[in-house]
Amino acid sequence: MRVIVVGAGLAGLVAAGAVAAAGNDVTVFDKGRGPGGRMATRRIGAATVDHGAQFFTVRSDELAARVATWTAAGLVTEWCRGFGPVPDGHPRYVVRGGMNALPKHLAAGLDVRCESLVFAIRRTGHGMSVQLDDASLHECDAVVVTCPVPQSYSLLVSAEVAMPQALLRADYDRTIALLAVLDAPSVVPEPGGVQGAPGFTFIADNLRKGISAVPALTLHADPAWSKEHWDDDRDATHAALREAAVPWLGSAMIVDSQVKRWRYATPRAIWPEPCWRAEDGLPVVLAGDAFAGPRVEGAILSGLAGARSVLTESQ
Ligand SMILES: Cc1cc2nc3c(=O)[nH]c(=O)nc-3n(C[C@H](O)[C@H](O)[C@H](O)COP(=O)(O)OP(=O)(O)OC[C@H]3O[C@@H](n4cnc5c(N)ncnc54)[C@H](O)[C@@H]3O)c2cc1C
């Protein structure tokens, strides 16, 4: 089978790996400069800063087995067992060198083509055709689409795929993030992370998390604040976030900072199945964290389910 996967986030890469491992010819297209999607790490001077996912948890045996392999290989390490005065005891894992190193690892050995924006997906006589924004056409027997659902839907309009109303209405919370490099250690409490501080969903100290050589914070504004300020002047948003960061600085000063905006940060509702397959035998599968849970583990499990759906249908 020739299979095209749209999106080189975790769901797409895991799906591509599983379909390729079964002996199929797989190409992954992603519009980004590199693989990873919301598993994103940025270098700012000497600082290394995760600006999407900050850590991950493991609930399923399927992911636990993979994490054991990644840990043994030195790719993944346990950061802590929770946040706040009474940690809940569940391991939080991080990726050495930054969260983006995991998708990079998953992409190795796969045909992943970045800076390749998919423009439309259409039916052909016997399969599907994927058109990129450079107008090139790529035919395949099946396509797995792992973008945030509204983006996946817009690609599929020309294929006239009948999607359920609940998927058509899929909505995502936004996140505006401040990435701040400091000249001295922060006062973010042990273990270097705070969940649910007023105005923020999460604040991470990338130095104490073990990925940055110098003090650097990631502050994720909460969905309400992010939505309210989404269209504000960018400099004003930047200044407001720098001001809101002050309580976490102690005597440190911000020496460099950037704002990153995630339009599709967190799906607001989760589809009851780990992936969605088009009806009428159309070889189109949708996967991603909107299908198996709004987190790293959900994206991985959905990618695996998407791969299984493609492989089962081809038998
Ligand atoms: C701010 C933030 C904090 C988070 N914190 C955590 C956390 O601490 N723990 C946790 O477990 N999870 C966290 N998450 C969630 C986690 O990052 C996601 O659940 C997971 O990474 C989603 O993976 P995915 O493959 O489903 O989607 P994505 O990673 O979004 O991948 C989709 C890919 O599709 C590509 N794409 C879109 N449109 C096109 C197109 N037209 N053509 C080609 N490519 C296209 C995109 O470039 C992207 O790479 C966080 C997310 C955000 C945004």
mmCIF file of C-alpha atoms and ligand atoms in Angstrom:
data_model
loop_
_atom_site.group_PDB
_atom_site.id
_atom_site.type_symbol
_atom_site.label_atom_id
_atom_site.label_comp_id
_atom_site.label_asym_id
_atom_site.label_seq_id
_atom_site.Cartn_x
_atom_site.Cartn_y
_atom_site.Cartn_z
ATOM 1 C CA MET A 1 0.000 0.000 0.000
ATOM 2 C CA ARG A 2 1.033 3.557 -0.572
ATOM 3 C CA VAL A 3 -0.080 5.627 2.427
ATOM 4 C CA ILE A 4 0.189 9.371 3.001
ATOM 5 C CA VAL A 5 0.113 10.805 6.504
ATOM 6 C CA VAL A 6 -0.661 14.487 6.930
ATOM 7 C CA GLY A 7 0.995 15.978 10.009
ATOM 8 C CA ALA A 8 4.301 15.032 11.638
ATOM 9 C CA GLY A 9 3.167 15.541 15.210
ATOM 10 C CA LEU A 10 3.142 12.545 17.533
ATOM 11 C CA ALA A 11 -0.052 11.037 16.090
ATOM 12 C CA GLY A 12 1.180 11.259 12.504
ATOM 13 C CA LEU A 13 4.664 9.939 13.235
ATOM 14 C CA VAL A 14 3.424 7.020 15.315
ATOM 15 C CA ALA A 15 0.852 6.138 12.645
ATOM 16 C CA ALA A 16 3.471 6.386 9.906
ATOM 17 C CA GLY A 17 5.925 4.228 11.851
ATOM 18 C CA ALA A 18 3.364 1.473 12.434
ATOM 19 C CA VAL A 19 2.092 1.448 8.824
ATOM 20 C CA ALA A 20 5.656 1.460 7.458
ATOM 21 C CA ALA A 21 6.689 -1.331 9.852
ATOM 22 C CA ALA A 22 3.978 -3.502 8.271
ATOM 23 C CA GLY A 23 5.791 -3.204 4.944
ATOM 24 C CA ASN A 24 3.968 -0.303 3.329
ATOM 25 C CA ASP A 25 5.263 2.732 1.476
ATOM 26 C CA VAL A 26 4.562 5.771 3.688
ATOM 27 C CA THR A 27 5.202 9.484 3.224
ATOM 28 C CA VAL A 28 4.504 12.091 5.901
ATOM 29 C CA PHE A 29 3.891 15.719 4.935
ATOM 30 C CA ASP A 30 4.074 18.550 7.472
ATOM 31 C CA LYS A 31 3.836 22.270 6.911
ATOM 32 C CA GLY A 32 6.280 23.038 9.744
ATOM 33 C CA ARG A 33 10.030 23.533 9.447
ATOM 34 C CA GLY A 34 10.624 20.307 11.354
ATOM 35 C CA PRO A 35 8.592 17.438 12.800
ATOM 36 C CA GLY A 36 6.874 17.707 16.175
ATOM 37 C CA GLY A 37 3.781 19.914 16.003
ATOM 38 C CA ARG A 38 2.880 20.742 19.587
ATOM 39 C CA MET A 39 5.992 18.904 20.870
ATOM 40 C CA ALA A 40 8.016 22.058 20.344
ATOM 41 C CA THR A 41 11.376 23.209 21.680
ATOM 42 C CA ARG A 42 13.034 26.515 20.910
ATOM 43 C CA ARG A 43 16.615 27.678 21.435
ATOM 44 C CA ILE A 44 16.969 31.284 22.592
ATOM 45 C CA GLY A 45 20.683 32.064 22.990
ATOM 46 C CA ALA A 46 22.041 29.533 25.496
ATOM 47 C CA ALA A 47 18.539 28.649 26.710
ATOM 48 C CA THR A 48 16.488 25.647 25.597
ATOM 49 C CA VAL A 49 12.772 26.131 26.098
ATOM 50 C CA ASP A 50 9.849 23.755 25.600
ATOM 51 C CA HIS A 51 6.967 25.892 24.496
ATOM 52 C CA GLY A 52 4.236 23.344 23.727
ATOM 53 C CA ALA A 53 3.893 20.145 25.779
ATOM 54 C CA GLN A 54 5.933 20.310 28.991
ATOM 55 C CA PHE A 55 5.956 16.701 30.193
ATOM 56 C CA PHE A 56 3.856 13.585 29.778
ATOM 57 C CA THR A 57 2.173 10.966 31.871
ATOM 58 C CA VAL A 58 1.544 7.293 31.148
ATOM 59 C CA ARG A 59 -1.706 5.479 31.822
ATOM 60 C CA SER A 60 -1.738 2.711 29.207
ATOM 61 C CA ASP A 61 0.400 -0.428 28.916
ATOM 62 C CA GLU A 62 0.918 0.406 25.256
ATOM 63 C CA LEU A 63 2.719 3.659 26.069
ATOM 64 C CA ALA A 64 4.417 2.233 29.171
ATOM 65 C CA ALA A 65 6.231 -0.327 26.999
ATOM 66 C CA ARG A 66 7.468 2.403 24.660
ATOM 67 C CA VAL A 67 8.528 4.635 27.523
ATOM 68 C CA ALA A 68 10.556 1.767 29.007
ATOM 69 C CA THR A 69 12.455 1.497 25.702
ATOM 70 C CA TRP A 70 12.930 5.248 25.397
ATOM 71 C CA THR A 71 14.118 5.475 29.003
ATOM 72 C CA ALA A 72 16.607 2.649 28.502
ATOM 73 C CA ALA A 73 17.916 4.455 25.397
ATOM 74 C CA GLY A 74 18.380 7.652 27.416
ATOM 75 C CA LEU A 75 15.805 9.560 25.359
ATOM 76 C CA VAL A 76 13.206 9.983 28.089
ATOM 77 C CA THR A 77 13.690 10.593 31.786
ATOM 78 C CA GLU A 78 11.424 11.014 34.806
ATOM 79 C CA TRP A 79 11.189 14.647 35.903
ATOM 80 C CA CYS A 80 9.072 14.388 39.033
ATOM 81 C CA ARG A 81 5.992 12.798 40.590
ATOM 82 C CA GLY A 82 3.689 15.783 40.641
ATOM 83 C CA PHE A 83 3.504 19.435 41.560
ATOM 84 C CA GLY A 84 2.455 21.523 44.530
ATOM 85 C CA PRO A 85 2.800 20.842 48.227
ATOM 86 C CA VAL A 86 1.252 17.348 47.951
ATOM 87 C CA PRO A 87 2.451 15.689 44.705
ATOM 88 C CA ASP A 88 0.069 12.991 43.429
ATOM 89 C CA GLY A 89 2.859 10.422 43.012
ATOM 90 C CA HIS A 90 2.423 9.778 39.270
ATOM 91 C CA PRO A 91 5.613 10.002 37.203
ATOM 92 C CA ARG A 92 5.988 12.968 34.838
ATOM 93 C CA TYR A 93 8.350 12.223 31.987
ATOM 94 C CA VAL A 94 10.395 14.661 29.925
ATOM 95 C CA VAL A 95 12.548 14.216 26.860
ATOM 96 C CA ARG A 96 16.295 14.860 27.144
ATOM 97 C CA GLY A 97 17.246 17.962 25.209
ATOM 98 C CA GLY A 98 13.611 19.083 25.000
ATOM 99 C CA MET A 99 10.254 17.570 24.082
ATOM 100 C CA ASN A 100 10.900 17.992 20.341
ATOM 101 C CA ALA A 101 13.633 15.332 20.531
ATOM 102 C CA LEU A 102 10.926 12.632 20.777
ATOM 103 C CA PRO A 103 9.217 13.402 17.438
ATOM 104 C CA LYS A 104 12.674 13.795 15.871
ATOM 105 C CA HIS A 105 13.501 10.306 17.120
ATOM 106 C CA LEU A 106 10.220 8.910 15.765
ATOM 107 C CA ALA A 107 10.812 10.584 12.393
ATOM 108 C CA ALA A 108 14.221 8.960 11.896
ATOM 109 C CA GLY A 109 14.056 6.376 9.132
ATOM 110 C CA LEU A 110 10.660 7.582 7.871
ATOM 111 C CA ASP A 111 10.037 9.590 4.712
ATOM 112 C CA VAL A 112 9.032 12.830 6.450
ATOM 113 C CA ARG A 113 8.789 15.903 4.240
ATOM 114 C CA CYS A 114 8.607 19.155 6.178
ATOM 115 C CA GLU A 115 7.771 22.599 4.787
ATOM 116 C CA SER A 116 5.166 20.697 2.752
ATOM 117 C CA LEU A 117 1.776 22.281 3.294
ATOM 118 C CA VAL A 118 -1.079 20.036 2.240
ATOM 119 C CA PHE A 119 -3.630 22.096 0.392
ATOM 120 C CA ALA A 120 -6.371 19.591 -0.480
ATOM 121 C CA ILE A 121 -7.208 15.889 -0.385
ATOM 122 C CA ARG A 122 -9.393 14.465 -3.154
ATOM 123 C CA ARG A 123 -10.851 11.152 -4.284
ATOM 124 C CA THR A 124 -9.441 9.459 -7.352
ATOM 125 C CA GLY A 125 -10.880 6.482 -9.230
ATOM 126 C CA HIS A 126 -9.277 3.958 -6.882
ATOM 127 C CA GLY A 127 -7.812 5.857 -3.956
ATOM 128 C CA MET A 128 -6.909 9.369 -2.852
ATOM 129 C CA SER A 129 -4.789 12.214 -4.104
ATOM 130 C CA VAL A 130 -3.017 14.731 -1.883
ATOM 131 C CA GLN A 131 -2.219 18.149 -3.288
ATOM 132 C CA LEU A 132 0.499 20.322 -1.776
ATOM 133 C CA ASP A 133 0.589 24.093 -1.957
ATOM 134 C CA ASP A 134 3.289 23.840 -4.646
ATOM 135 C CA ALA A 135 0.517 22.200 -6.749
ATOM 136 C CA SER A 136 2.234 18.786 -6.768
ATOM 137 C CA LEU A 137 -0.141 15.802 -6.605
ATOM 138 C CA HIS A 138 0.613 12.625 -4.650
ATOM 139 C CA GLU A 139 -1.596 9.593 -5.168
ATOM 140 C CA CYS A 140 -2.078 6.981 -2.497
ATOM 141 C CA ASP A 141 -4.254 4.068 -1.406
ATOM 142 C CA ALA A 142 -5.055 5.591 1.983
ATOM 143 C CA VAL A 143 -4.534 8.830 3.861
ATOM 144 C CA VAL A 144 -4.234 9.446 7.606
ATOM 145 C CA VAL A 145 -4.912 13.078 8.536
ATOM 146 C CA THR A 146 -3.609 14.157 11.950
ATOM 147 C CA CYS A 147 -3.945 17.953 11.932
ATOM 148 C CA PRO A 148 -6.186 19.613 14.530
ATOM 149 C CA VAL A 149 -9.695 18.656 13.383
ATOM 150 C CA PRO A 150 -10.801 22.013 11.868
ATOM 151 C CA GLN A 151 -7.651 21.987 9.724
ATOM 152 C CA SER A 152 -8.198 18.340 8.750
ATOM 153 C CA TYR A 153 -11.762 19.148 7.756
ATOM 154 C CA SER A 154 -10.729 22.026 5.506
ATOM 155 C CA LEU A 155 -8.338 19.710 3.642
ATOM 156 C CA LEU A 156 -11.122 17.170 3.101
ATOM 157 C CA VAL A 157 -13.827 19.508 1.810
ATOM 158 C CA SER A 158 -12.911 18.736 -1.788
ATOM 159 C CA ALA A 159 -13.129 14.986 -1.095
ATOM 160 C CA GLU A 160 -16.739 15.477 0.019
ATOM 161 C CA VAL A 161 -16.178 13.410 3.142
ATOM 162 C CA ALA A 162 -19.321 13.199 5.255
ATOM 163 C CA MET A 163 -18.140 14.058 8.755
ATOM 164 C CA PRO A 164 -20.366 13.860 11.849
ATOM 165 C CA GLN A 165 -21.640 17.200 13.192
ATOM 166 C CA ALA A 166 -19.734 16.741 16.441
ATOM 167 C CA LEU A 167 -16.463 16.596 14.506
ATOM 168 C CA LEU A 168 -17.412 19.534 12.306
ATOM 169 C CA ARG A 169 -17.981 21.578 15.456
ATOM 170 C CA ALA A 170 -14.691 20.518 17.099
ATOM 171 C CA ASP A 171 -13.208 23.467 18.931
ATOM 172 C CA TYR A 172 -9.887 24.023 20.637
ATOM 173 C CA ASP A 173 -8.718 26.181 23.523
ATOM 174 C CA ARG A 174 -5.920 28.604 22.722
ATOM 175 C CA THR A 175 -2.696 29.156 24.619
ATOM 176 C CA ILE A 176 -0.475 32.197 24.563
ATOM 177 C CA ALA A 177 2.953 31.331 25.957
ATOM 178 C CA LEU A 178 5.743 33.537 27.252
ATOM 179 C CA LEU A 179 9.266 32.153 26.920
ATOM 180 C CA ALA A 180 11.572 34.109 29.224
ATOM 181 C CA VAL A 181 15.342 33.752 29.595
ATOM 182 C CA LEU A 182 16.571 34.927 33.010
ATOM 183 C CA ASP A 183 19.912 36.160 34.331
ATOM 184 C CA ALA A 184 19.559 34.167 37.586
ATOM 185 C CA PRO A 185 17.529 31.224 38.919
ATOM 186 C CA SER A 186 13.759 31.707 39.231
ATOM 187 C CA VAL A 187 11.687 31.185 42.364
ATOM 188 C CA VAL A 188 9.397 28.592 40.741
ATOM 189 C CA PRO A 189 9.087 26.031 43.576
ATOM 190 C CA GLU A 190 10.404 22.474 43.454
ATOM 191 C CA PRO A 191 10.445 20.530 41.182
ATOM 192 C CA GLY A 192 10.519 23.543 38.841
ATOM 193 C CA GLY A 193 6.877 23.457 37.772
ATOM 194 C CA VAL A 194 3.605 25.022 38.946
ATOM 195 C CA GLN A 195 0.189 23.839 37.819
ATOM 196 C CA GLY A 196 -2.822 26.165 37.890
ATOM 197 C CA ALA A 197 -1.286 29.355 39.289
ATOM 198 C CA PRO A 198 -3.723 32.293 38.807
ATOM 199 C CA GLY A 199 -3.846 33.182 35.103
ATOM 200 C CA PHE A 200 -1.637 30.273 34.027
ATOM 201 C CA THR A 201 -2.214 26.613 33.281
ATOM 202 C CA PHE A 202 1.464 25.787 33.769
ATOM 203 C CA ILE A 203 4.753 27.464 34.569
ATOM 204 C CA ALA A 204 7.944 25.513 33.928
ATOM 205 C CA ASP A 205 11.523 26.218 34.843
ATOM 206 C CA ASN A 206 13.410 24.685 31.919
ATOM 207 C CA LEU A 207 16.723 24.729 33.825
ATOM 208 C CA ARG A 208 15.342 22.694 36.724
ATOM 209 C CA LYS A 209 13.488 20.432 34.305
ATOM 210 C CA GLY A 210 16.939 19.563 33.013
ATOM 211 C CA ILE A 211 16.718 20.771 29.428
ATOM 212 C CA SER A 212 18.213 24.273 29.557
ATOM 213 C CA ALA A 213 21.790 25.280 30.345
ATOM 214 C CA VAL A 214 20.636 28.640 31.720
ATOM 215 C CA PRO A 215 17.559 29.780 33.688
ATOM 216 C CA ALA A 216 14.540 30.061 31.394
ATOM 217 C CA LEU A 217 10.800 29.930 32.082
ATOM 218 C CA THR A 218 7.815 28.859 29.991
ATOM 219 C CA LEU A 219 4.541 30.426 31.139
ATOM 220 C CA HIS A 220 1.308 29.192 29.566
ATOM 221 C CA ALA A 221 -1.515 31.707 29.946
ATOM 222 C CA ASP A 222 -4.823 30.014 30.727
ATOM 223 C CA PRO A 223 -7.468 29.541 27.979
ATOM 224 C CA ALA A 224 -9.671 32.425 29.181
ATOM 225 C CA TRP A 225 -6.824 34.939 29.194
ATOM 226 C CA SER A 226 -5.463 33.607 25.895
ATOM 227 C CA LYS A 227 -8.831 33.961 24.189
ATOM 228 C CA GLU A 228 -9.462 37.424 25.607
ATOM 229 C CA HIS A 229 -6.086 38.735 24.431
ATOM 230 C CA TRP A 230 -5.772 36.751 21.174
ATOM 231 C CA ASP A 231 -6.326 39.733 18.897
ATOM 232 C CA ASP A 232 -4.586 42.318 21.074
ATOM 233 C CA ASP A 233 -1.575 44.195 19.879
ATOM 234 C CA ARG A 234 1.342 41.749 20.092
ATOM 235 C CA ASP A 235 3.653 44.126 21.970
ATOM 236 C CA ALA A 236 0.916 44.796 24.542
ATOM 237 C CA THR A 237 0.355 41.047 25.055
ATOM 238 C CA HIS A 238 4.084 40.509 25.411
ATOM 239 C CA ALA A 239 4.357 43.307 28.004
ATOM 240 C CA ALA A 240 1.332 42.007 29.953
ATOM 241 C CA LEU A 241 2.801 38.504 30.154
ATOM 242 C CA ARG A 242 6.208 39.822 31.237
ATOM 243 C CA GLU A 243 4.443 41.725 34.025
ATOM 244 C CA ALA A 244 2.468 38.613 35.053
ATOM 245 C CA ALA A 245 5.733 36.648 35.218
ATOM 246 C CA VAL A 246 7.267 38.939 37.862
ATOM 247 C CA PRO A 247 6.131 36.927 40.950
ATOM 248 C CA TRP A 248 8.100 33.921 39.600
ATOM 249 C CA LEU A 249 11.357 35.768 39.017
ATOM 250 C CA GLY A 250 12.571 36.573 42.562
ATOM 251 C CA SER A 251 15.648 38.750 42.059
ATOM 252 C CA ALA A 252 16.176 37.513 38.484
ATOM 253 C CA MET A 253 15.646 39.748 35.461
ATOM 254 C CA ILE A 254 14.270 38.744 32.083
ATOM 255 C CA VAL A 255 17.135 39.170 29.611
ATOM 256 C CA ASP A 256 15.271 37.899 26.536
ATOM 257 C CA SER A 257 11.695 36.843 25.888
ATOM 258 C CA GLN A 258 9.369 35.731 23.125
ATOM 259 C CA VAL A 259 5.657 35.083 22.792
ATOM 260 C CA LYS A 260 4.343 31.937 21.119
ATOM 261 C CA ARG A 261 0.660 31.547 20.265
ATOM 262 C CA TRP A 262 -1.049 28.168 19.918
ATOM 263 C CA ARG A 263 -4.425 28.544 18.152
ATOM 264 C CA TYR A 264 -5.171 24.832 18.428
ATOM 265 C CA ALA A 265 -3.638 24.060 21.827
ATOM 266 C CA THR A 266 -6.180 21.763 23.456
ATOM 267 C CA PRO A 267 -9.254 20.045 21.993
ATOM 268 C CA ARG A 268 -12.305 20.975 24.056
ATOM 269 C CA ALA A 269 -14.139 17.694 23.451
ATOM 270 C CA ILE A 270 -12.778 14.223 22.799
ATOM 271 C CA TRP A 271 -14.265 11.938 20.152
ATOM 272 C CA PRO A 272 -15.420 8.651 21.718
ATOM 273 C CA GLU A 273 -13.249 6.493 19.423
ATOM 274 C CA PRO A 274 -9.424 6.704 19.230
ATOM 275 C CA CYS A 275 -9.625 7.600 15.519
ATOM 276 C CA TRP A 276 -12.343 8.246 12.925
ATOM 277 C CA ARG A 277 -12.682 6.412 9.640
ATOM 278 C CA ALA A 278 -14.698 7.847 6.746
ATOM 279 C CA GLU A 279 -17.755 5.914 5.674
ATOM 280 C CA ASP A 280 -18.536 4.253 2.323
ATOM 281 C CA GLY A 281 -15.129 2.568 2.257
ATOM 282 C CA LEU A 282 -13.322 5.848 1.625
ATOM 283 C CA PRO A 283 -9.691 5.247 2.706
ATOM 284 C CA VAL A 284 -9.480 8.304 4.966
ATOM 285 C CA VAL A 285 -8.692 8.146 8.674
ATOM 286 C CA LEU A 286 -8.564 11.071 11.092
ATOM 287 C CA ALA A 287 -6.351 10.813 14.160
ATOM 288 C CA GLY A 288 -4.763 13.086 16.747
ATOM 289 C CA ASP A 289 -5.234 14.095 20.355
ATOM 290 C CA ALA A 290 -8.883 15.081 19.759
ATOM 291 C CA PHE A 291 -9.607 11.352 19.443
ATOM 292 C CA ALA A 292 -7.859 9.716 22.393
ATOM 293 C CA GLY A 293 -7.219 12.461 24.910
ATOM 294 C CA PRO A 294 -5.792 15.996 24.910
ATOM 295 C CA ARG A 295 -2.263 15.042 25.763
ATOM 296 C CA VAL A 296 0.885 13.327 24.528
ATOM 297 C CA GLU A 297 -0.421 9.885 25.408
ATOM 298 C CA GLY A 298 -3.723 10.543 23.603
ATOM 299 C CA ALA A 299 -1.912 11.601 20.430
ATOM 300 C CA ILE A 300 0.281 8.487 20.487
ATOM 301 C CA LEU A 301 -2.618 6.096 21.134
ATOM 302 C CA SER A 302 -4.683 7.764 18.418
ATOM 303 C CA GLY A 303 -1.816 7.443 15.923
ATOM 304 C CA LEU A 304 -1.575 3.744 16.708
ATOM 305 C CA ALA A 305 -5.344 3.336 16.299
ATOM 306 C CA GLY A 306 -5.190 5.202 12.972
ATOM 307 C CA ALA A 307 -2.487 2.843 11.743
ATOM 308 C CA ARG A 308 -4.497 -0.204 12.835
ATOM 309 C CA SER A 309 -7.532 1.109 10.986
ATOM 310 C CA VAL A 310 -5.558 1.513 7.745
ATOM 311 C CA LEU A 311 -3.904 -1.889 8.097
ATOM 312 C CA THR A 312 -7.122 -3.738 8.995
ATOM 313 C CA GLU A 313 -9.075 -2.251 6.114
ATOM 314 C CA SER A 314 -6.357 -3.228 3.641
ATOM 315 C CA GLN A 315 -6.515 -6.922 4.526
HETATM 316 C C1 LIG B 1 0.783 24.899 25.126
HETATM 317 C C2 LIG B 1 0.594 23.410 25.178
HETATM 318 C C3 LIG B 1 0.953 22.715 26.325
HETATM 319 C C4 LIG B 1 0.774 21.331 26.393
HETATM 320 N N1 LIG B 1 1.193 20.662 27.510
HETATM 321 C C5 LIG B 1 1.097 19.313 27.528
HETATM 322 C C6 LIG B 1 1.676 18.587 28.619
HETATM 323 O O1 LIG B 1 2.332 19.153 29.497
HETATM 324 N N2 LIG B 1 1.495 17.219 28.623
HETATM 325 C C7 LIG B 1 0.839 16.578 27.621
HETATM 326 O O2 LIG B 1 0.733 15.347 27.669
HETATM 327 N N3 LIG B 1 0.337 17.248 26.555
HETATM 328 C C8 LIG B 1 0.464 18.584 26.484
HETATM 329 N N4 LIG B 1 -0.007 19.276 25.412
HETATM 330 C C9 LIG B 1 -0.744 18.533 24.381
HETATM 331 C C10 LIG B 1 0.172 17.777 23.409
HETATM 332 O O3 LIG B 1 1.212 18.623 22.978
HETATM 333 C C11 LIG B 1 -0.666 17.342 22.228
HETATM 334 O O4 LIG B 1 -1.766 16.551 22.711
HETATM 335 C C12 LIG B 1 0.072 16.490 21.193
HETATM 336 O O5 LIG B 1 1.374 16.968 20.955
HETATM 337 C C13 LIG B 1 -0.765 16.520 19.917
HETATM 338 O O6 LIG B 1 -0.169 15.741 18.890
HETATM 339 P P1 LIG B 1 -0.907 15.567 17.504
HETATM 340 O O7 LIG B 1 -0.018 14.759 16.636
HETATM 341 O O8 LIG B 1 -2.302 15.093 17.736
HETATM 342 O O9 LIG B 1 -1.087 17.044 16.901
HETATM 343 P P2 LIG B 1 0.021 18.129 16.500
HETATM 344 O O10 LIG B 1 1.222 18.003 17.343
HETATM 345 O O11 LIG B 1 -0.697 19.437 16.482
HETATM 346 O O12 LIG B 1 0.423 17.715 15.009
HETATM 347 C C14 LIG B 1 -0.325 18.106 13.893
HETATM 348 C C15 LIG B 1 0.644 18.449 12.777
HETATM 349 O O13 LIG B 1 -0.115 18.737 11.590
HETATM 350 C C16 LIG B 1 0.594 19.699 10.861
HETATM 351 N N5 LIG B 1 -0.318 20.320 9.903
HETATM 352 C C17 LIG B 1 -1.458 21.028 10.160
HETATM 353 N N6 LIG B 1 -2.026 21.414 9.003
HETATM 354 C C18 LIG B 1 -1.243 20.934 8.001
HETATM 355 C C19 LIG B 1 -1.305 21.003 6.576
HETATM 356 N N7 LIG B 1 -2.290 21.645 5.936
HETATM 357 N N8 LIG B 1 -0.328 20.402 5.849
HETATM 358 C C20 LIG B 1 0.696 19.764 6.469
HETATM 359 N N9 LIG B 1 0.803 19.662 7.821
HETATM 360 C C21 LIG B 1 -0.144 20.240 8.569
HETATM 361 C C22 LIG B 1 1.117 20.655 11.926
HETATM 362 O O14 LIG B 1 2.222 21.386 11.433
HETATM 363 C C23 LIG B 1 1.483 19.690 13.044
HETATM 364 O O15 LIG B 1 2.864 19.340 13.010
HETATM 365 C C24 LIG B 1 0.200 20.647 25.301
HETATM 366 C C25 LIG B 1 -0.136 21.356 24.141
HETATM 367 C C26 LIG B 1 0.085 22.719 24.062
HETATM 368 C C27 LIG B 1 -0.232 23.455 22.791
#
